[in-house]
CSV table of C-alpha atoms and ligand atoms in Angstrom, one decimal:
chain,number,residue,atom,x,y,z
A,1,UNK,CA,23.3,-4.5,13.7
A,2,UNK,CA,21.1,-2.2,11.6
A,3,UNK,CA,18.3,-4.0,9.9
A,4,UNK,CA,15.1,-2.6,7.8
A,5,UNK,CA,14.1,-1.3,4.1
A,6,UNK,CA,16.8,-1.2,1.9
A,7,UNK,CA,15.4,-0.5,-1.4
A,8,UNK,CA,11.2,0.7,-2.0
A,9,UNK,CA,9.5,0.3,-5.6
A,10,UNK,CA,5.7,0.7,-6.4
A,11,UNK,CA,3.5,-0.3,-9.2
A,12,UNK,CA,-0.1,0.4,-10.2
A,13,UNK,CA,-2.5,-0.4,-13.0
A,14,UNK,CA,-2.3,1.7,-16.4
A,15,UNK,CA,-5.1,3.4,-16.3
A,16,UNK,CA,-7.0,5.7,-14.0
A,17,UNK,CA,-10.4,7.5,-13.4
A,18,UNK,CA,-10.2,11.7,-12.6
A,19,UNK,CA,-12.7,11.9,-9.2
A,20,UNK,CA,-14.4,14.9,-11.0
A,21,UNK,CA,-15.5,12.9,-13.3
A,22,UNK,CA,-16.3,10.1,-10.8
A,23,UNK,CA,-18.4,12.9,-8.9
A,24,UNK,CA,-20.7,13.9,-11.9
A,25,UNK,CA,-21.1,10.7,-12.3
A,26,UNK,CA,-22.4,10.3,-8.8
A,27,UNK,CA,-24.3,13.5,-8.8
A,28,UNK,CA,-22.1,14.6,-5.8
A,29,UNK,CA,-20.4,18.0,-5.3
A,30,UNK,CA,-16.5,17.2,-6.6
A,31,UNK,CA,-15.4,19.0,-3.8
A,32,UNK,CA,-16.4,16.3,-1.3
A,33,UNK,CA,-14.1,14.1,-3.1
A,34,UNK,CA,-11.1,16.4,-3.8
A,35,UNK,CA,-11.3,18.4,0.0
A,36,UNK,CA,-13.3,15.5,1.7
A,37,UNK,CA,-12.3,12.6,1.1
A,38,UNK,CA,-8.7,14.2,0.1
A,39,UNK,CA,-8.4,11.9,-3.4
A,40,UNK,CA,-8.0,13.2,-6.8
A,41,UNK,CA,-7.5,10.2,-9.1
A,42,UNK,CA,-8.1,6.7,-8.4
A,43,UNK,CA,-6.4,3.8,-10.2
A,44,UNK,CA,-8.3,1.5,-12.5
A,45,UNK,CA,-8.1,-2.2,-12.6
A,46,UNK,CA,-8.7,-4.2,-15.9
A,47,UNK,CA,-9.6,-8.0,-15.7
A,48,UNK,CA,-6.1,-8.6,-16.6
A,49,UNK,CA,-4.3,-7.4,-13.6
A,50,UNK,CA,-4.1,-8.4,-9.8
A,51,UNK,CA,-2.4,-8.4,-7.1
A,52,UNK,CA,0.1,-11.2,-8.7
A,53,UNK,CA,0.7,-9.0,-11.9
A,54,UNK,CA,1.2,-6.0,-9.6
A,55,UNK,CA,2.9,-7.7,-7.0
A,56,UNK,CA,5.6,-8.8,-9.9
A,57,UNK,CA,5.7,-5.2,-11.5
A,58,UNK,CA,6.4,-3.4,-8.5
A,59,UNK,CA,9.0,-5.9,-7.3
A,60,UNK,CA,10.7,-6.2,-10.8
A,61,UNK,CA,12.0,-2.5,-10.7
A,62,UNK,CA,14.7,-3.8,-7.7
A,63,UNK,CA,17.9,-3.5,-9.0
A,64,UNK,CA,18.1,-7.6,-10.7
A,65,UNK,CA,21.2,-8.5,-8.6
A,66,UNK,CA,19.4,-7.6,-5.7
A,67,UNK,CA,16.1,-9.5,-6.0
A,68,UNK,CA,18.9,-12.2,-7.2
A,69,UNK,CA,19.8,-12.0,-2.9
A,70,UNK,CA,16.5,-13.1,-2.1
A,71,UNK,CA,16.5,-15.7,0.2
A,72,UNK,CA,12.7,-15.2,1.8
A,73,UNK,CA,9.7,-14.1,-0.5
A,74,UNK,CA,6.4,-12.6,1.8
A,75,UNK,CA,3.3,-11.4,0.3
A,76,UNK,CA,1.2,-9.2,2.6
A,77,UNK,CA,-2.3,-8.9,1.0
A,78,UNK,CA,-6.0,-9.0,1.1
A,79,UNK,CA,-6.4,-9.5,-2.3
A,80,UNK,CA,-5.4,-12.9,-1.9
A,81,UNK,CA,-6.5,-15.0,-5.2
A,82,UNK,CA,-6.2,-18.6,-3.5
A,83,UNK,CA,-7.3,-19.9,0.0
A,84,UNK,CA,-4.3,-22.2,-0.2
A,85,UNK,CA,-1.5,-21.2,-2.3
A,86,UNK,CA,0.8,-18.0,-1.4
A,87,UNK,CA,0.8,-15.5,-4.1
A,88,UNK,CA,4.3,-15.2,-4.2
A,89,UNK,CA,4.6,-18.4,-5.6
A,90,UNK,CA,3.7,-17.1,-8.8
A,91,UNK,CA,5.2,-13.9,-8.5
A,92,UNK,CA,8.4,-16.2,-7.9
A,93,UNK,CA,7.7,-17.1,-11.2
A,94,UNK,CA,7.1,-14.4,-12.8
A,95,UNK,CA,10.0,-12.9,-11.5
A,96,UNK,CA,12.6,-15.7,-12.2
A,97,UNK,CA,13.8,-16.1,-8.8
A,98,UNK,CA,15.8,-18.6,-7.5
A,99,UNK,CA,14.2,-21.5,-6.6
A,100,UNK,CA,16.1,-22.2,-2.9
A,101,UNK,CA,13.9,-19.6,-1.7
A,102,UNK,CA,11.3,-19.7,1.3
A,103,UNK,CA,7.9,-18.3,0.4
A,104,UNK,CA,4.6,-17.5,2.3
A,105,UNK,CA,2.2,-14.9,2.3
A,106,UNK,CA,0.5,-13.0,5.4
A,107,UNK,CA,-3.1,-11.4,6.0
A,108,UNK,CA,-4.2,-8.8,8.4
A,109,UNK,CA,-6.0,-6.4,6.5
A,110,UNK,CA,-3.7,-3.5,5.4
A,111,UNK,CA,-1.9,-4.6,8.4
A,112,UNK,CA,-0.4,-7.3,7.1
A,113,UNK,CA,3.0,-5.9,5.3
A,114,UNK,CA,3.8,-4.5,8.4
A,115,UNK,CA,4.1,-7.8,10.3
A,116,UNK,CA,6.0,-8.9,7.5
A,117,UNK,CA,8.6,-6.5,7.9
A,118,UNK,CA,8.8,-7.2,11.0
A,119,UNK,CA,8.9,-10.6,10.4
A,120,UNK,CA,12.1,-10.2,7.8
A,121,UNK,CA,13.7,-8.2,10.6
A,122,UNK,CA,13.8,-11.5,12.9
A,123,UNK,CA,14.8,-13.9,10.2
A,124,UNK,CA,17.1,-10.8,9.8
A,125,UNK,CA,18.7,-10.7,13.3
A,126,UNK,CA,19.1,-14.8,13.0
A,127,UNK,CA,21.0,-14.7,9.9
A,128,UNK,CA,22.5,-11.5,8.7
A,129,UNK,CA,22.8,-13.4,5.5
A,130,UNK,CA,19.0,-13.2,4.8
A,131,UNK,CA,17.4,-10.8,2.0
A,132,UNK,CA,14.0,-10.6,2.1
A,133,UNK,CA,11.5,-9.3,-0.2
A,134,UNK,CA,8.0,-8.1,1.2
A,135,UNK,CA,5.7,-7.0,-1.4
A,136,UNK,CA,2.6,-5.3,-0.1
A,137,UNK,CA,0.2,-5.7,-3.2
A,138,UNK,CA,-3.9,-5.0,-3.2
A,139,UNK,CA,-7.1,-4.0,-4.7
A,140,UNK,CA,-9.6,-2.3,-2.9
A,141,UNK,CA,-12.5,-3.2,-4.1
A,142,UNK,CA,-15.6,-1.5,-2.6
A,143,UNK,CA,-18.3,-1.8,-5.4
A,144,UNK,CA,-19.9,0.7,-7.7
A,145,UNK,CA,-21.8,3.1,-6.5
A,146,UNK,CA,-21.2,2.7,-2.8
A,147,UNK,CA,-20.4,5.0,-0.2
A,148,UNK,CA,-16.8,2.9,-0.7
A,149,UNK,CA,-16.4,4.1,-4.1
A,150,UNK,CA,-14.5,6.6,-4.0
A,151,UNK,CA,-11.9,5.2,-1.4
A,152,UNK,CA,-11.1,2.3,-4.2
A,153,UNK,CA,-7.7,1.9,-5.5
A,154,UNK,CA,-5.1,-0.8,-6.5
A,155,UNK,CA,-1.3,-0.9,-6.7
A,156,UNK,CA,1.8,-3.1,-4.9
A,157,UNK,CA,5.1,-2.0,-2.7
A,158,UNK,CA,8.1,-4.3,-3.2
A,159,UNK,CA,10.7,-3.5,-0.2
A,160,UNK,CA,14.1,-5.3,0.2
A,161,UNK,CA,14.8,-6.2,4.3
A,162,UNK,CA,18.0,-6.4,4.8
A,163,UNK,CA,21.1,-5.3,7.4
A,164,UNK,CA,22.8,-2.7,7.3
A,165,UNK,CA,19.8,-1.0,4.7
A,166,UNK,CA,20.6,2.1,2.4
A,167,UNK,CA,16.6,3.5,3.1
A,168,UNK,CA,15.4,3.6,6.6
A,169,UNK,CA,16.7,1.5,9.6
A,170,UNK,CA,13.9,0.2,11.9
A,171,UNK,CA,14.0,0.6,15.9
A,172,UNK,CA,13.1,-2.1,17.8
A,173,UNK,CA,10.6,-0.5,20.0
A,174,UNK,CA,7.2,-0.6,18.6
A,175,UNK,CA,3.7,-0.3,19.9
A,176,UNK,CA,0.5,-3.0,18.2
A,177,UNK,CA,-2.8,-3.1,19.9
A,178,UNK,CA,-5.4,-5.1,19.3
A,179,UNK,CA,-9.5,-5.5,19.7
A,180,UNK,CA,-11.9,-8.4,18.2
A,181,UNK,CA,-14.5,-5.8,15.8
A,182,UNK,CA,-15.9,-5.7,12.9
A,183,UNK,CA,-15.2,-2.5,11.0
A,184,UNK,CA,-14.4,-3.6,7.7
A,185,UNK,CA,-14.4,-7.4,6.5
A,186,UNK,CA,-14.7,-9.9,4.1
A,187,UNK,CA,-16.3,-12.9,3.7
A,188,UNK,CA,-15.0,-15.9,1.7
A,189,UNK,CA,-18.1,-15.6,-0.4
A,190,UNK,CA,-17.8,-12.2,-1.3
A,191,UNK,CA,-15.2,-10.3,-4.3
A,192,UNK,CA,-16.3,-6.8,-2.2
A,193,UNK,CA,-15.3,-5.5,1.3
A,194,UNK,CA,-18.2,-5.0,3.6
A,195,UNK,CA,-17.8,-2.1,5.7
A,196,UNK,CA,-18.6,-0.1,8.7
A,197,UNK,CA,-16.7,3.3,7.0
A,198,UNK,CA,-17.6,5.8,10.3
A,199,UNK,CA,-17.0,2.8,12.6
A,200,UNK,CA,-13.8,2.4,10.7
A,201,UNK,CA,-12.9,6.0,11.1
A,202,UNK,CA,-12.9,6.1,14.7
A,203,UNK,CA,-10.9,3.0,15.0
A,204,UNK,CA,-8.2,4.1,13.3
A,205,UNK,CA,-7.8,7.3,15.6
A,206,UNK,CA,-8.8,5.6,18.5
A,207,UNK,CA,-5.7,2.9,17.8
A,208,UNK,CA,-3.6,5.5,16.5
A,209,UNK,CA,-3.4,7.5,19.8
A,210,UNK,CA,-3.3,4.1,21.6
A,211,UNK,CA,-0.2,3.3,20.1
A,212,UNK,CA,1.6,6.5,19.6
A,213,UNK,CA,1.1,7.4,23.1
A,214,UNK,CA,2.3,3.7,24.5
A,215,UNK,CA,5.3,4.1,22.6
A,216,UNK,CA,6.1,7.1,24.2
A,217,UNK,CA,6.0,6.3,27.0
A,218,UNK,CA,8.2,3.3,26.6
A,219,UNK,CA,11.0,4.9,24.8
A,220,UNK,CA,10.7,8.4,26.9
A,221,UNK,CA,10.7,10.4,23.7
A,222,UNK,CA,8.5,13.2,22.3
A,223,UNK,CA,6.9,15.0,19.4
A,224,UNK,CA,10.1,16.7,18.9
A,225,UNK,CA,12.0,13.2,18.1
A,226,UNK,CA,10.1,13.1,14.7
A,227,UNK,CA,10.9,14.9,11.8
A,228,UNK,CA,7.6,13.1,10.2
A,229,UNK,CA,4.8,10.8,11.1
A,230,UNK,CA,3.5,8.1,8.1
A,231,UNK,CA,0.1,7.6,8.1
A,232,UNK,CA,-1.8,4.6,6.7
A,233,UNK,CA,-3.7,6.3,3.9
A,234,UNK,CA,-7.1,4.6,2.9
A,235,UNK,CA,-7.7,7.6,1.9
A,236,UNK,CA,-5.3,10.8,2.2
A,237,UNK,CA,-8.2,12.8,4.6
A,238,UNK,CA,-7.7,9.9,7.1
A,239,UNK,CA,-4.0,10.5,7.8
A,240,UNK,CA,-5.4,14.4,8.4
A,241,UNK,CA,-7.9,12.8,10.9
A,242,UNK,CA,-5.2,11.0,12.8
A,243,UNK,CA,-2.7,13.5,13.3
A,244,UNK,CA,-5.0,16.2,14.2
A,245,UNK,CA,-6.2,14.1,17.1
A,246,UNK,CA,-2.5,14.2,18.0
A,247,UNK,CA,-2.0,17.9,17.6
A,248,UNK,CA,-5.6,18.8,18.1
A,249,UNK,CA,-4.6,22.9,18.1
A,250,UNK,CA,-0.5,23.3,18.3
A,251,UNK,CA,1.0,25.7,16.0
A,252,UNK,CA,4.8,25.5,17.2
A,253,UNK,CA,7.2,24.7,14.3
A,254,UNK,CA,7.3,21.1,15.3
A,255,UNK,CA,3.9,20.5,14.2
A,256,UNK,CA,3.8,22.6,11.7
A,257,UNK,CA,6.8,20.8,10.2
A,258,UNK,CA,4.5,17.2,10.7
A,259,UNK,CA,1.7,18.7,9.4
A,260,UNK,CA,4.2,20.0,5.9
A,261,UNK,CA,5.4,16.8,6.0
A,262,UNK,CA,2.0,14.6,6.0
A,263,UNK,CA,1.0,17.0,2.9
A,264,UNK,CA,4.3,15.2,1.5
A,265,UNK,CA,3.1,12.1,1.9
A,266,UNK,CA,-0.3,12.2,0.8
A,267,UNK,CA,1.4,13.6,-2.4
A,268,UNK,CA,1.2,10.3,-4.5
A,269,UNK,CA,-1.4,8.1,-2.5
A,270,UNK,CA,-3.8,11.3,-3.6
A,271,UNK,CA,-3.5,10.1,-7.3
A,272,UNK,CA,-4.0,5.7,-7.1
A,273,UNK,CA,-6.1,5.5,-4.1
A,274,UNK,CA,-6.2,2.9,-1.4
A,275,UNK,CA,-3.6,0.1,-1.7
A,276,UNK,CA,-5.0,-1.0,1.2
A,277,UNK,CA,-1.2,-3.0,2.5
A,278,UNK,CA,0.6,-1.2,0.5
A,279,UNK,CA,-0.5,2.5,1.5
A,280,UNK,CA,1.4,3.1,4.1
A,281,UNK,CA,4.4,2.2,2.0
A,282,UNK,CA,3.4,4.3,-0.8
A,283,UNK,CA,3.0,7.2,1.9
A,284,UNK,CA,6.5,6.5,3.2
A,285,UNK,CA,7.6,6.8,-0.3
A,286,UNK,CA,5.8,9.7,-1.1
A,287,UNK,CA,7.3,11.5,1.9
A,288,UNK,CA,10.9,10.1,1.5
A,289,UNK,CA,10.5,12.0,-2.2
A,290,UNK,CA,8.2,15.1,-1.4
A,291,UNK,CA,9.3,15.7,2.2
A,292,UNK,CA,11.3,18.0,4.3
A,293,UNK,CA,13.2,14.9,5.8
A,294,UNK,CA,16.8,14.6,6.2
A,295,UNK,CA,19.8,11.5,6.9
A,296,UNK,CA,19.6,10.2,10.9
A,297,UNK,CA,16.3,11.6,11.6
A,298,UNK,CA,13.5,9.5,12.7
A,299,UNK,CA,10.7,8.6,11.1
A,300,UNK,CA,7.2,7.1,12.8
A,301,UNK,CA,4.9,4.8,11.4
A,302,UNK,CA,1.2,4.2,11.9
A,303,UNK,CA,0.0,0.5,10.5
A,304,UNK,CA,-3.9,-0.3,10.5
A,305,UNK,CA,-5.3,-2.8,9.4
A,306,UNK,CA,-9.3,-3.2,10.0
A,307,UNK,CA,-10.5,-6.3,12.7
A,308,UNK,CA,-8.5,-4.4,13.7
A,309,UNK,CA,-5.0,-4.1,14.5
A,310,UNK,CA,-2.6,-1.1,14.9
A,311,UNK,CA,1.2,-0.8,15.4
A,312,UNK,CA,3.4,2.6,15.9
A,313,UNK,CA,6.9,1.8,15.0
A,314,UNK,CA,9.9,3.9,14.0
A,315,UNK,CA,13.1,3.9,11.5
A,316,UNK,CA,15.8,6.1,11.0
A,317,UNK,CA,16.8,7.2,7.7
A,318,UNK,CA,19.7,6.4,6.1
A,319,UNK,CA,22.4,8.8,4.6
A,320,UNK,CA,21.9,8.7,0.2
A,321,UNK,CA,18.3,7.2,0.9
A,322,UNK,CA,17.5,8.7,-1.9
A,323,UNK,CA,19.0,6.6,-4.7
A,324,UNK,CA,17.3,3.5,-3.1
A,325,UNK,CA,13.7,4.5,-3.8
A,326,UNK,CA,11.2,4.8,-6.9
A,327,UNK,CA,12.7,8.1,-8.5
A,328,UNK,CA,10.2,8.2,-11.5
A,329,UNK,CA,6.7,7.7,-10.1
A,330,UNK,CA,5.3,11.2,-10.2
A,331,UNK,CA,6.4,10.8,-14.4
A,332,UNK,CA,5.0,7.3,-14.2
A,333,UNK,CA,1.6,7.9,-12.9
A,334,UNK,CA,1.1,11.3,-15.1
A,335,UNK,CA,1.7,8.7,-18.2
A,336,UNK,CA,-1.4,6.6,-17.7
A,337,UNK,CA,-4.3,6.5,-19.4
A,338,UNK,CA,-7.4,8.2,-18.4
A,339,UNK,CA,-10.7,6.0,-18.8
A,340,UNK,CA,-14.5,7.5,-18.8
A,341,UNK,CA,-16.5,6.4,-16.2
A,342,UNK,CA,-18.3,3.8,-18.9
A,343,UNK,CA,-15.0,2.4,-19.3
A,344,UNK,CA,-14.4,1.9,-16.0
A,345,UNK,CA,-17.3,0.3,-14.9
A,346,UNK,CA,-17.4,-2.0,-18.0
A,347,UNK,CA,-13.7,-3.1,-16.5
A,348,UNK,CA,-14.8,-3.4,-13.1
A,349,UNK,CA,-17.4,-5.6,-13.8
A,350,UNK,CA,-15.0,-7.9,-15.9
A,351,UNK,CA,-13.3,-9.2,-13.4
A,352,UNK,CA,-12.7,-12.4,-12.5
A,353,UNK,CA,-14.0,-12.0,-8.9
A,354,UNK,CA,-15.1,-15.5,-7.6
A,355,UNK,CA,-16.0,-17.3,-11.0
A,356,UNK,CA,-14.7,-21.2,-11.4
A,357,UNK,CA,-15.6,-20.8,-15.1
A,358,UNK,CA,-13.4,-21.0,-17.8
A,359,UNK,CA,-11.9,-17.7,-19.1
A,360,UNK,CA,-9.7,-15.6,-21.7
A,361,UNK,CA,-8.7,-12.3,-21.6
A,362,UNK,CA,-7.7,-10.2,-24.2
A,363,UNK,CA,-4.2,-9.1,-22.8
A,364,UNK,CA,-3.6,-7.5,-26.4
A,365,UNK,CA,-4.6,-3.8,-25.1
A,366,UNK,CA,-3.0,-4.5,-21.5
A,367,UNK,CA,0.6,-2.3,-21.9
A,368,UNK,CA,2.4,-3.9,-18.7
A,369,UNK,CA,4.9,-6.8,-18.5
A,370,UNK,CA,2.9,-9.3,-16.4
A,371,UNK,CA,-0.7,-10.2,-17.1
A,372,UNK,CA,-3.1,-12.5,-16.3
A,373,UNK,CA,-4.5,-13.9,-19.5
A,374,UNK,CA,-7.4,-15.6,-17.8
A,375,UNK,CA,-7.9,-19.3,-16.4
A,376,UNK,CA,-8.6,-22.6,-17.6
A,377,UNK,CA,-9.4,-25.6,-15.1
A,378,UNK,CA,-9.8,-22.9,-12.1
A,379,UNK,CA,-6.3,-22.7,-12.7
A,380,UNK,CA,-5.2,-18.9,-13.3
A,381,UNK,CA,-2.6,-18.5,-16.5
A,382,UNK,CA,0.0,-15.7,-15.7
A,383,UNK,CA,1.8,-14.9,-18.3
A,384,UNK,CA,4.8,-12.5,-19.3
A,385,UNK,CA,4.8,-9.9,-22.2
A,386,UNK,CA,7.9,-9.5,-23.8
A,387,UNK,CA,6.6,-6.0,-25.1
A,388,UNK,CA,5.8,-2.5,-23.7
A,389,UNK,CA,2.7,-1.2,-26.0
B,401,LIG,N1,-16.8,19.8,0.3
B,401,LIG,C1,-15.9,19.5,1.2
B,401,LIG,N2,-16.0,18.4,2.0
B,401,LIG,C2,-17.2,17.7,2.0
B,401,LIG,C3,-18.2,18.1,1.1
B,401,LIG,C4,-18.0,19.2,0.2
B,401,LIG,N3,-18.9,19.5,-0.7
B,401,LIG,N4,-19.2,17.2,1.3
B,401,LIG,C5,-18.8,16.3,2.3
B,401,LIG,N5,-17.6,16.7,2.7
B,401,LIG,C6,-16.8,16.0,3.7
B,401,LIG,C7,-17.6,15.6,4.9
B,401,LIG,O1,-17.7,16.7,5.9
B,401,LIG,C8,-16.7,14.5,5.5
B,401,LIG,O2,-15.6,15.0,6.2
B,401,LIG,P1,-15.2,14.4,7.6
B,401,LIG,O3,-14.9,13.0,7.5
B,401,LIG,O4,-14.0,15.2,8.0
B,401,LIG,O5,-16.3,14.7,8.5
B,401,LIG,C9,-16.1,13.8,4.2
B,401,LIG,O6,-16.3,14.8,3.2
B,401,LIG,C10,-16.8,12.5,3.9
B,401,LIG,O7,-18.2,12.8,3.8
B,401,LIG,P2,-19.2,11.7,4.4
B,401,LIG,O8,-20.6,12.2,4.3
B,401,LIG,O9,-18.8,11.2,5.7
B,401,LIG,O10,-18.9,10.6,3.3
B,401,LIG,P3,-19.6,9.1,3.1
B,401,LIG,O11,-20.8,8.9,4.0
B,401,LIG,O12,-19.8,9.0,1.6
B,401,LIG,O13,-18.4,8.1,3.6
B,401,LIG,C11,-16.4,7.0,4.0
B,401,LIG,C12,-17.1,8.3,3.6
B,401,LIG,C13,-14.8,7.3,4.1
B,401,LIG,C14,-16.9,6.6,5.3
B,401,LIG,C15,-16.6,6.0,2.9
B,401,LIG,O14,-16.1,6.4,1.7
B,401,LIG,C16,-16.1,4.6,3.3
B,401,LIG,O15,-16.8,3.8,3.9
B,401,LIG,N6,-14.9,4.2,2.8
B,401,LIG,C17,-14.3,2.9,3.1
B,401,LIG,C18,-13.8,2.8,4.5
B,401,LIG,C19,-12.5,3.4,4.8
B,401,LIG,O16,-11.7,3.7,4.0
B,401,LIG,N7,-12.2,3.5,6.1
B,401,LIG,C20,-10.9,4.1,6.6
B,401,LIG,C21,-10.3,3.4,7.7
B,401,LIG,S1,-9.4,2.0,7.4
């Protein structure tokens, strides 16, 4: 039985920052940003969105009767906003879904929405009734001014598991490694990511070639046996970084065609920034709409998540793929608003983060159809607009 993706939607915040302006800002050559660090826009958060709201938004552009299906709900995040409670309780909510429904949330760094896949392809295999829906949904949060900065980003991946899936079938063979570091963490105490960024760099290569060459050697199969290789994207120059330690100098067609096809994917993640869970999804996405990829061939997949985990895996993509993914992003994300660098670090600095006080938020100027209007009793109040601004 064929199990994996079967439909992919993505959400972000409404507004955004240009990284020019972010590098005048900074007093640093724009060029570092654009050819560097391989970003040109980065989305901007307001106090009124997280990684519920965007959780619910991306998820809420499934077709209804099939988030109707859902049997299993999994969150995969490091934006978590409660020790104890799974997100996708209130995304459950927010949503409408039915309540006979089994929901929990997983954490791994960006790691995490991989397991969960993984995880919906087991509960998958044990009852071919199941639908599951795994919403990959973060903010990366690195603090102003920081060396972080411009790697920030925020937006959420919902992705239906199910068998017999219209998108991209996933193999069972797949390759995770493992080591006990400390690249890139973050303390219960603190609303930003500490991190080690070089250390972090190397990592991901390192476990990158780890994995990729450990599943070759279990399955037998070569360069040759993948029309395209999706990168985790913290940043689009880090997918670069990992597949040129894999082709290091090759010019044949085969690797010219990966190297096309990782320009294809960086395509949108170039424009929100790091999802952090989600970018690997939003890279998959990107290439599934940007990409010289066709029906049966095989895709590979490099997961990393900081701590730090890694996991090569593969899928094969399904004949009309097409009609089962996002079709409007790049019209989507050309429609948000720009803010001035003021304007964005007034809105950074209004978010909740780890305040127990009492709080409203103006939701008034907030466009999108689930907010968070603030919280009362260190309760938070999610609430539904019935209005698109
Ligand atoms: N034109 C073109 N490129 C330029 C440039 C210019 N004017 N100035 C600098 N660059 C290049 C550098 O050569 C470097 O390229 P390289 O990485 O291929 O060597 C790149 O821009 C970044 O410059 P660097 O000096 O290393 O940047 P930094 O010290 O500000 O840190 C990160 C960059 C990514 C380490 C930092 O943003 C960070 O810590 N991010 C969060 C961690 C992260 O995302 N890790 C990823 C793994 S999960």
């Amino acid at each position: 039985m064929k199990i994996g993706i079967d439909q992919m939607a993505f959400a972000t915040t409404p507004y955004y920052i240009e990284l020019s302006d972010l590098a005048a800002a900074r007093g640093v050559d724009p060029n570092k940003f654009k050819i560097g660090i391989g970003q040109d826009r980065q989305a901007v958060v307001p106090p009124t969105q997280d990684m519920v709201t965007l959780g619910a938004a991306a998820a809420k552009k499934l077709p209804k009767n099939a988030l109707r299906q859902v049997t299993t709900l999994i969150t995969a995040t490091e934006s978590g906003i409660d020790n104890s409670k799974a997100s996708g309780i209130y995304i459950k909510r927010l949503l409408k879904l039915n309540d006979y429904i089994r929901v929990v949330e997983t954490k791994e760094a960006c790691y995490s929405a991989t397991a969960a896949l993984q995880f919906a392809r087991g509960l998958v295999a044990l009852n071919p009734e199941e639908t599951v829906l795994v919403i990959a949904s973060d903010i990366a949060r690195y603090g102003l001014k920081t060396p972080g900065e411009v790697t920030q980003g925020a937006g959420a991946v919902a992705m239906l598991v199910t068998k017999n899936p219209h998108v991209l079938a996933i193999e069972s063979v797949s390759a995770s490694y493992t080591k006990d570091i400390m690249d890139f963490w973050r303390p219960l105490f603190a609303a930003e990511a500490h991190v080690d960024g070089k250390y972090s760099n190397q990592v991901y290569v390192d476990f990158f070639l780890k994995t990729y060459q450990r599943y070759i050697q279990i399955t037998g199969r070569t360069l040759a046996d993948f029309a395209a290789i999706a990168f985790h994207l913290p940043y689009t120059k880090m997918g670069k970084k990992g597949l040129d330690g894999l082709l290091n100098n090759d010019q044949s067609p085969v690797a010219q065609r990966l190297r096309n096809n990782l320009t294809a994917e960086q395509q949108f993640s170039r424009q929100v920034g790091n999802l952090y869970t989600g970018s690997l999804y939003l890279g998959l996405i990107s290439l599934l709409q940007n990409g010289d990829v066709q029906p049966r061939e095989r895709i590979g997949l490099f997961s990393y998540g900081s701590g730090a985990e890694g996991e090569f895996y593969s899928g094969i993509l399904q004949p009309g793929y097409q009609e089962y993914i996002d079709s409007h992003l790049q019209e989507e994300l050309q429609n948000r608003q720009q803010v001035t660098i003021d304007q964005y670090e007034h809105l950074f600095n209004q978010q909740l983060g780890m305040s127990s006080a009492d709080v409203e938020f103006d939701v008034s100027s907030d466009p999108s159809e689930y907010v968070l209007a603030g919280q009362k009793n260190a309760q938070r109040n999610y609430q539904i607009q019935d209005r698109q601004l």
